[in-house]
Amino acid sequence: MNIRELQVFLQVARDLNFTKAAQKLFMTQPAVSGQVAHLERELGQKLLNRQYHRLTLTAAGQETVRYAQTVVNATEGLLKDLHQQPAKPAALMIGLYLNEELAPIAQMFQHFSQLFDIPITIDRSTGWSSLDRLTNHQFDVVLAIQRDYPGIEWLTLCDDQLVAWLPADDPLVNEKFLTVDQLKGKLMIKTSIVGTADYDSIQQDFIHNHDFETITVHSLSATFYSLQTNNSFAILPKTSFTANDKIKPVPLKIDPERSNHFQIGLAYLAKNHSASVDAFIHYYQLMN
């Protein structure tokens, strides 16, 4: 889906005629009907009833008109603001929070890039190091656990929590939650990709003084495969992996005075950030 498809659909919805809409859009009639058909396939909904020499909006089409008009108006306003900037807005350079496929955030970045024609580059830096690079203007924005950091503001995106990841065939995956005692005798897989004490401190709150045989790996993919080949577990954020049939997450039972929940946010410089950062913030607020 892109802004042009929405603009074309809105013109067709106003005229209820592909030929008239094509004339006003300076497009061919097949191109207009093709864009509307592509939008319908993307949404998985029929937007128009096509009858002989007559078009009418379906219920989904009427709802899409309201959504499309909001998006188009906001987009045109943002583009006007961006064009008034002294220079073309820079591409968004993003520091990751663990998983570059983290949904729905990744989808929002993709849609934003398509709508505003602002290229996005993703870097695998995480943790405190990514915030340091943000303040040194090496990143435009960073996905990270929210915490106080001088000169940085946050746009809260989602909640996350540490869970125990286990092989899908482990009987413990059927438990509502797990205590540390239930994991005794298993191999603990530690993932050293984070480069921050955030997860270690929460993890220590859970395991306390219990000793586990431990191996350390250096990527989420290595963790994924290690969990499938060992009587093992890993304590990582729930968003570390997408749902699959190989490993499963189980909530942890932690002392009530402690918490394994935290907020994931988009960090950006409070001052002197790029116009593209402002554009994404406005886009996110519009969509939510």
mmCIF file of C-alpha atoms in Angstrom:
data_model
loop_
_atom_site.group_PDB
_atom_site.id
_atom_site.type_symbol
_atom_site.label_atom_id
_atom_site.label_comp_id
_atom_site.label_asym_id
_atom_site.label_seq_id
_atom_site.Cartn_x
_atom_site.Cartn_y
_atom_site.Cartn_z
ATOM 1 C CA MET A 1 0.000 0.000 0.000
ATOM 2 C CA ASN A 2 1.286 3.468 -0.810
ATOM 3 C CA ILE A 3 -0.017 7.003 -0.781
ATOM 4 C CA ARG A 4 -0.619 7.033 -4.546
ATOM 5 C CA GLU A 5 -2.921 4.002 -4.362
ATOM 6 C CA LEU A 6 -4.955 5.715 -1.652
ATOM 7 C CA GLN A 7 -5.180 8.927 -3.685
ATOM 8 C CA VAL A 8 -6.340 6.972 -6.747
ATOM 9 C CA PHE A 9 -8.934 5.065 -4.716
ATOM 10 C CA LEU A 10 -10.296 8.303 -3.224
ATOM 11 C CA GLN A 11 -10.750 9.817 -6.686
ATOM 12 C CA VAL A 12 -12.580 6.701 -7.885
ATOM 13 C CA ALA A 13 -14.756 6.778 -4.747
ATOM 14 C CA ARG A 14 -15.684 10.396 -5.476
ATOM 15 C CA ASP A 15 -16.516 9.842 -9.154
ATOM 16 C CA LEU A 16 -17.710 6.213 -8.957
ATOM 17 C CA ASN A 17 -16.373 5.948 -12.480
ATOM 18 C CA PHE A 18 -12.952 4.648 -13.535
ATOM 19 C CA THR A 19 -12.841 6.685 -16.763
ATOM 20 C CA LYS A 20 -13.674 10.014 -15.103
ATOM 21 C CA ALA A 21 -11.214 9.338 -12.292
ATOM 22 C CA ALA A 22 -8.495 8.457 -14.807
ATOM 23 C CA GLN A 23 -9.030 11.727 -16.676
ATOM 24 C CA LYS A 24 -8.715 13.778 -13.500
ATOM 25 C CA LEU A 25 -5.630 11.841 -12.399
ATOM 26 C CA PHE A 26 -4.008 12.045 -15.876
ATOM 27 C CA MET A 27 -3.785 8.258 -15.933
ATOM 28 C CA THR A 28 -5.151 5.556 -18.202
ATOM 29 C CA GLN A 29 -8.329 3.796 -17.167
ATOM 30 C CA PRO A 30 -6.595 0.367 -16.920
ATOM 31 C CA ALA A 31 -3.909 1.870 -14.669
ATOM 32 C CA VAL A 32 -6.542 3.299 -12.322
ATOM 33 C CA SER A 33 -8.573 0.096 -12.114
ATOM 34 C CA GLY A 34 -5.342 -1.861 -11.664
ATOM 35 C CA GLN A 35 -4.259 0.237 -8.686
ATOM 36 C CA VAL A 36 -7.656 -0.137 -7.036
ATOM 37 C CA ALA A 37 -7.567 -3.899 -7.632
ATOM 38 C CA HIS A 38 -4.065 -4.057 -6.099
ATOM 39 C CA LEU A 39 -5.280 -2.153 -3.036
ATOM 40 C CA GLU A 40 -8.177 -4.601 -2.670
ATOM 41 C CA ARG A 41 -5.766 -7.547 -2.782
ATOM 42 C CA GLU A 42 -3.522 -5.942 -0.153
ATOM 43 C CA LEU A 43 -6.452 -5.285 2.173
ATOM 44 C CA GLY A 44 -8.137 -8.601 1.445
ATOM 45 C CA GLN A 45 -11.426 -6.751 1.012
ATOM 46 C CA LYS A 46 -13.695 -5.884 -1.900
ATOM 47 C CA LEU A 47 -13.958 -2.090 -1.926
ATOM 48 C CA LEU A 48 -16.187 -1.582 -4.972
ATOM 49 C CA ASN A 49 -19.224 -3.308 -6.389
ATOM 50 C CA ARG A 50 -18.595 -3.403 -10.141
ATOM 51 C CA GLN A 51 -21.798 -3.444 -12.124
ATOM 52 C CA TYR A 52 -22.414 -2.639 -15.780
ATOM 53 C CA HIS A 53 -21.469 1.057 -16.210
ATOM 54 C CA ARG A 54 -21.935 1.565 -12.475
ATOM 55 C CA LEU A 55 -19.713 1.473 -9.376
ATOM 56 C CA THR A 56 -20.820 1.546 -5.746
ATOM 57 C CA LEU A 57 -18.812 1.408 -2.538
ATOM 58 C CA THR A 58 -19.012 -1.647 -0.336
ATOM 59 C CA ALA A 59 -19.104 -1.272 3.447
ATOM 60 C CA ALA A 60 -15.354 -1.958 3.484
ATOM 61 C CA GLY A 61 -14.944 0.635 0.748
ATOM 62 C CA GLN A 62 -16.758 3.274 2.800
ATOM 63 C CA GLU A 63 -14.539 2.554 5.787
ATOM 64 C CA THR A 64 -11.446 2.665 3.589
ATOM 65 C CA VAL A 65 -12.490 6.080 2.263
ATOM 66 C CA ARG A 66 -12.480 7.458 5.803
ATOM 67 C CA TYR A 67 -9.105 5.887 6.568
ATOM 68 C CA ALA A 68 -7.558 6.892 3.228
ATOM 69 C CA GLN A 69 -8.722 10.499 3.508
ATOM 70 C CA THR A 70 -7.173 10.797 6.960
ATOM 71 C CA VAL A 71 -3.879 9.313 5.790
ATOM 72 C CA VAL A 72 -3.738 11.358 2.577
ATOM 73 C CA ASN A 73 -4.518 14.627 4.360
ATOM 74 C CA ALA A 74 -1.910 13.948 7.039
ATOM 75 C CA THR A 75 0.655 12.821 4.474
ATOM 76 C CA GLU A 76 0.186 15.881 2.301
ATOM 77 C CA GLY A 77 0.541 18.092 5.367
ATOM 78 C CA LEU A 78 3.712 16.327 6.449
ATOM 79 C CA LEU A 79 5.180 16.483 2.958
ATOM 80 C CA LYS A 80 4.477 20.214 2.834
ATOM 81 C CA ASP A 81 6.290 20.656 6.147
ATOM 82 C CA LEU A 82 9.197 18.508 4.974
ATOM 83 C CA HIS A 83 9.562 20.456 1.738
ATOM 84 C CA GLN A 84 9.823 23.669 3.740
ATOM 85 C CA GLN A 85 12.940 22.312 5.460
ATOM 86 C CA PRO A 86 16.218 23.868 4.242
ATOM 87 C CA ALA A 87 17.418 20.478 2.968
ATOM 88 C CA LYS A 88 15.964 17.131 2.001
ATOM 89 C CA PRO A 89 15.327 15.082 5.161
ATOM 90 C CA ALA A 90 17.947 12.455 5.856
ATOM 91 C CA ALA A 91 17.179 8.782 5.714
ATOM 92 C CA LEU A 92 16.233 7.214 9.011
ATOM 93 C CA MET A 93 19.135 5.258 10.499
ATOM 94 C CA ILE A 94 17.652 2.922 13.107
ATOM 95 C CA GLY A 95 19.389 1.144 15.961
ATOM 96 C CA LEU A 96 17.711 -2.180 16.713
ATOM 97 C CA TYR A 97 15.935 -3.595 19.711
ATOM 98 C CA LEU A 98 16.948 -7.262 19.437
ATOM 99 C CA ASN A 99 14.860 -8.310 16.463
ATOM 100 C CA GLU A 100 14.600 -6.389 13.202
ATOM 101 C CA GLU A 101 11.329 -8.187 12.431
ATOM 102 C CA LEU A 102 9.694 -6.993 15.648
ATOM 103 C CA ALA A 103 6.047 -6.575 14.718
ATOM 104 C CA PRO A 104 4.138 -4.349 14.345
ATOM 105 C CA ILE A 105 6.952 -1.783 14.592
ATOM 106 C CA ALA A 106 8.812 -3.112 11.561
ATOM 107 C CA GLN A 107 5.623 -2.899 9.497
ATOM 108 C CA MET A 108 5.117 0.704 10.538
ATOM 109 C CA PHE A 109 8.639 1.633 9.454
ATOM 110 C CA GLN A 110 8.039 -0.075 6.112
ATOM 111 C CA HIS A 111 4.739 1.711 5.511
ATOM 112 C CA PHE A 112 6.227 5.030 6.599
ATOM 113 C CA SER A 113 9.108 4.630 4.159
ATOM 114 C CA GLN A 114 6.710 3.853 1.307
ATOM 115 C CA LEU A 115 4.329 6.711 2.101
ATOM 116 C CA PHE A 116 6.947 9.436 2.452
ATOM 117 C CA ASP A 117 9.680 8.070 0.187
ATOM 118 C CA ILE A 118 12.171 8.284 3.055
ATOM 119 C CA PRO A 119 14.710 5.440 2.897
ATOM 120 C CA ILE A 120 15.380 3.512 6.087
ATOM 121 C CA THR A 121 18.623 1.835 7.083
ATOM 122 C CA ILE A 122 18.722 -0.630 9.993
ATOM 123 C CA ASP A 123 21.822 -1.205 12.113
ATOM 124 C CA ARG A 124 22.236 -4.131 14.487
ATOM 125 C CA SER A 125 23.641 -2.106 17.388
ATOM 126 C CA THR A 126 21.659 -2.590 20.594
ATOM 127 C CA GLY A 127 21.646 -1.532 24.226
ATOM 128 C CA TRP A 128 23.573 1.370 25.701
ATOM 129 C CA SER A 129 25.979 1.488 22.754
ATOM 130 C CA SER A 130 23.153 2.376 20.368
ATOM 131 C CA LEU A 131 22.071 5.287 22.595
ATOM 132 C CA ASP A 132 25.656 6.513 22.686
ATOM 133 C CA ARG A 133 25.694 6.450 18.899
ATOM 134 C CA LEU A 134 22.383 8.311 18.829
ATOM 135 C CA THR A 135 23.810 11.175 20.878
ATOM 136 C CA ASN A 136 26.828 11.228 18.534
ATOM 137 C CA HIS A 137 24.474 11.643 15.531
ATOM 138 C CA GLN A 138 25.342 8.232 14.080
ATOM 139 C CA PHE A 139 21.688 7.176 14.404
ATOM 140 C CA ASP A 140 18.480 9.118 13.869
ATOM 141 C CA VAL A 141 16.374 6.902 16.131
ATOM 142 C CA VAL A 142 16.960 3.857 18.322
ATOM 143 C CA LEU A 143 14.615 1.103 19.486
ATOM 144 C CA ALA A 144 15.515 0.315 23.088
ATOM 145 C CA ILE A 145 14.287 -0.291 26.623
ATOM 146 C CA GLN A 146 13.152 3.059 27.936
ATOM 147 C CA ARG A 147 15.318 4.619 30.614
ATOM 148 C CA ASP A 148 16.527 8.070 31.601
ATOM 149 C CA TYR A 149 19.281 9.228 29.295
ATOM 150 C CA PRO A 150 20.541 12.826 28.973
ATOM 151 C CA GLY A 151 19.365 14.663 25.862
ATOM 152 C CA ILE A 152 17.009 11.897 24.687
ATOM 153 C CA GLU A 153 13.230 11.801 24.423
ATOM 154 C CA TRP A 154 11.100 8.686 24.013
ATOM 155 C CA LEU A 155 8.091 7.635 21.982
ATOM 156 C CA THR A 156 6.649 4.561 23.714
ATOM 157 C CA LEU A 157 5.909 1.797 21.188
ATOM 158 C CA CYS A 158 5.103 -1.398 23.054
ATOM 159 C CA ASP A 159 5.463 -3.426 26.232
ATOM 160 C CA ASP A 160 7.762 -6.403 26.570
ATOM 161 C CA GLN A 161 8.728 -8.898 29.231
ATOM 162 C CA LEU A 162 11.365 -11.499 29.907
ATOM 163 C CA VAL A 163 10.118 -15.060 29.433
ATOM 164 C CA ALA A 164 11.642 -18.517 29.450
ATOM 165 C CA TRP A 165 12.093 -19.844 25.915
ATOM 166 C CA LEU A 166 11.959 -23.646 25.752
ATOM 167 C CA PRO A 167 11.900 -26.346 23.062
ATOM 168 C CA ALA A 168 8.339 -26.747 21.805
ATOM 169 C CA ASP A 169 8.243 -30.397 22.881
ATOM 170 C CA ASP A 170 9.260 -29.636 26.472
ATOM 171 C CA PRO A 171 6.310 -30.441 28.827
ATOM 172 C CA LEU A 172 6.942 -27.172 30.665
ATOM 173 C CA VAL A 173 5.609 -25.134 27.727
ATOM 174 C CA ASN A 174 2.116 -26.090 28.925
ATOM 175 C CA GLU A 175 2.611 -24.337 32.260
ATOM 176 C CA LYS A 176 0.938 -20.968 32.903
ATOM 177 C CA PHE A 177 4.214 -19.685 34.370
ATOM 178 C CA LEU A 178 7.548 -21.069 35.497
ATOM 179 C CA THR A 179 9.524 -20.803 38.711
ATOM 180 C CA VAL A 180 13.286 -21.087 38.815
ATOM 181 C CA ASP A 181 13.026 -24.463 40.562
ATOM 182 C CA GLN A 182 11.171 -25.943 37.580
ATOM 183 C CA LEU A 183 14.155 -25.187 35.358
ATOM 184 C CA LYS A 184 16.715 -26.996 37.510
ATOM 185 C CA GLY A 185 18.718 -29.574 35.590
ATOM 186 C CA LYS A 186 18.418 -27.741 32.299
ATOM 187 C CA LEU A 187 21.190 -26.036 30.375
ATOM 188 C CA MET A 188 20.920 -22.240 30.457
ATOM 189 C CA ILE A 189 21.708 -20.534 27.154
ATOM 190 C CA LYS A 190 22.889 -16.952 27.518
ATOM 191 C CA THR A 191 22.861 -14.621 24.543
ATOM 192 C CA SER A 192 25.561 -11.959 24.579
ATOM 193 C CA ILE A 193 24.284 -9.746 21.770
ATOM 194 C CA VAL A 194 22.727 -7.064 23.888
ATOM 195 C CA GLY A 195 25.738 -5.175 25.195
ATOM 196 C CA THR A 196 23.843 -3.786 28.176
ATOM 197 C CA ALA A 197 23.072 -4.727 31.764
ATOM 198 C CA ASP A 198 19.309 -4.324 31.236
ATOM 199 C CA TYR A 199 18.490 -7.960 30.662
ATOM 200 C CA ASP A 200 21.177 -9.336 32.963
ATOM 201 C CA SER A 201 19.752 -7.476 35.946
ATOM 202 C CA ILE A 202 16.201 -8.712 35.282
ATOM 203 C CA GLN A 203 17.493 -12.212 34.682
ATOM 204 C CA GLN A 204 19.388 -12.185 37.978
ATOM 205 C CA ASP A 205 16.188 -11.142 39.746
ATOM 206 C CA PHE A 206 14.700 -14.393 38.522
ATOM 207 C CA ILE A 207 17.494 -16.920 39.062
ATOM 208 C CA HIS A 208 18.828 -15.365 42.321
ATOM 209 C CA ASN A 209 21.526 -17.640 43.731
ATOM 210 C CA HIS A 210 20.639 -20.717 41.701
ATOM 211 C CA ASP A 211 23.485 -22.235 39.712
ATOM 212 C CA PHE A 212 22.895 -23.465 36.177
ATOM 213 C CA GLU A 213 25.242 -25.054 33.722
ATOM 214 C CA THR A 214 25.568 -22.303 31.129
ATOM 215 C CA ILE A 215 26.739 -21.812 27.574
ATOM 216 C CA THR A 216 27.038 -18.432 25.894
ATOM 217 C CA VAL A 217 26.145 -17.788 22.275
ATOM 218 C CA HIS A 218 26.466 -14.607 20.276
ATOM 219 C CA SER A 219 23.284 -14.274 18.242
ATOM 220 C CA LEU A 220 19.573 -14.913 18.469
ATOM 221 C CA SER A 221 19.818 -17.418 15.635
ATOM 222 C CA ALA A 222 22.416 -19.395 17.639
ATOM 223 C CA THR A 223 20.074 -19.310 20.629
ATOM 224 C CA PHE A 224 17.219 -20.553 18.453
ATOM 225 C CA TYR A 225 19.179 -23.565 17.229
ATOM 226 C CA SER A 226 20.728 -24.319 20.630
ATOM 227 C CA LEU A 227 17.282 -24.523 22.196
ATOM 228 C CA GLN A 228 16.284 -27.190 19.691
ATOM 229 C CA THR A 229 19.283 -29.449 20.354
ATOM 230 C CA ASN A 230 19.608 -29.322 24.144
ATOM 231 C CA ASN A 231 17.535 -29.880 27.282
ATOM 232 C CA SER A 232 17.801 -26.147 27.729
ATOM 233 C CA PHE A 233 16.163 -22.787 28.266
ATOM 234 C CA ALA A 234 16.920 -19.137 27.608
ATOM 235 C CA ILE A 235 15.609 -16.056 29.371
ATOM 236 C CA LEU A 236 14.997 -13.378 26.767
ATOM 237 C CA PRO A 237 12.332 -10.819 25.866
ATOM 238 C CA LYS A 238 9.124 -12.235 24.452
ATOM 239 C CA THR A 239 9.680 -10.254 21.252
ATOM 240 C CA SER A 240 13.034 -11.957 20.599
ATOM 241 C CA PHE A 241 11.430 -14.498 18.296
ATOM 242 C CA THR A 242 8.277 -14.660 16.253
ATOM 243 C CA ALA A 243 5.845 -17.503 16.929
ATOM 244 C CA ASN A 244 7.062 -20.834 15.553
ATOM 245 C CA ASP A 245 6.713 -24.574 16.067
ATOM 246 C CA LYS A 246 10.267 -25.122 17.345
ATOM 247 C CA ILE A 247 10.425 -23.081 20.548
ATOM 248 C CA LYS A 248 7.793 -21.590 22.833
ATOM 249 C CA PRO A 249 7.768 -18.793 25.458
ATOM 250 C CA VAL A 250 6.487 -19.318 29.002
ATOM 251 C CA PRO A 251 5.966 -16.444 31.491
ATOM 252 C CA LEU A 252 8.184 -16.291 34.561
ATOM 253 C CA LYS A 253 6.991 -16.142 38.148
ATOM 254 C CA ILE A 254 9.062 -13.410 39.757
ATOM 255 C CA ASP A 255 9.040 -11.967 43.265
ATOM 256 C CA PRO A 256 6.184 -9.402 43.452
ATOM 257 C CA GLU A 257 8.676 -6.739 44.520
ATOM 258 C CA ARG A 258 10.514 -7.201 41.232
ATOM 259 C CA SER A 259 9.300 -6.857 37.659
ATOM 260 C CA ASN A 260 10.216 -8.472 34.387
ATOM 261 C CA HIS A 261 8.084 -6.070 32.360
ATOM 262 C CA PHE A 262 9.474 -3.045 30.589
ATOM 263 C CA GLN A 263 8.584 -0.592 27.833
ATOM 264 C CA ILE A 264 10.189 -0.472 24.417
ATOM 265 C CA GLY A 265 10.431 2.983 22.938
ATOM 266 C CA LEU A 266 11.813 4.957 20.063
ATOM 267 C CA ALA A 267 14.636 7.154 21.316
ATOM 268 C CA TYR A 268 15.477 10.373 19.498
ATOM 269 C CA LEU A 269 17.445 13.506 20.247
ATOM 270 C CA ALA A 270 15.451 16.114 22.154
ATOM 271 C CA LYS A 271 17.154 18.820 20.074
ATOM 272 C CA ASN A 272 18.580 19.012 16.567
ATOM 273 C CA HIS A 273 16.956 15.866 15.220
ATOM 274 C CA SER A 274 16.127 15.547 11.517
ATOM 275 C CA ALA A 275 12.846 16.394 9.816
ATOM 276 C CA SER A 276 12.395 12.699 9.024
ATOM 277 C CA VAL A 277 12.278 11.958 12.764
ATOM 278 C CA ASP A 278 9.493 14.510 13.214
ATOM 279 C CA ALA A 279 7.685 12.966 10.249
ATOM 280 C CA PHE A 280 7.776 9.472 11.743
ATOM 281 C CA ILE A 281 6.612 10.692 15.168
ATOM 282 C CA HIS A 282 3.646 12.469 13.563
ATOM 283 C CA TYR A 283 2.904 9.419 11.432
ATOM 284 C CA TYR A 284 2.997 7.071 14.441
ATOM 285 C CA GLN A 285 0.683 9.321 16.451
ATOM 286 C CA LEU A 286 -1.712 9.524 13.508
ATOM 287 C CA MET A 287 -1.828 5.754 13.076
ATOM 288 C CA ASN A 288 -2.373 5.156 16.810
#
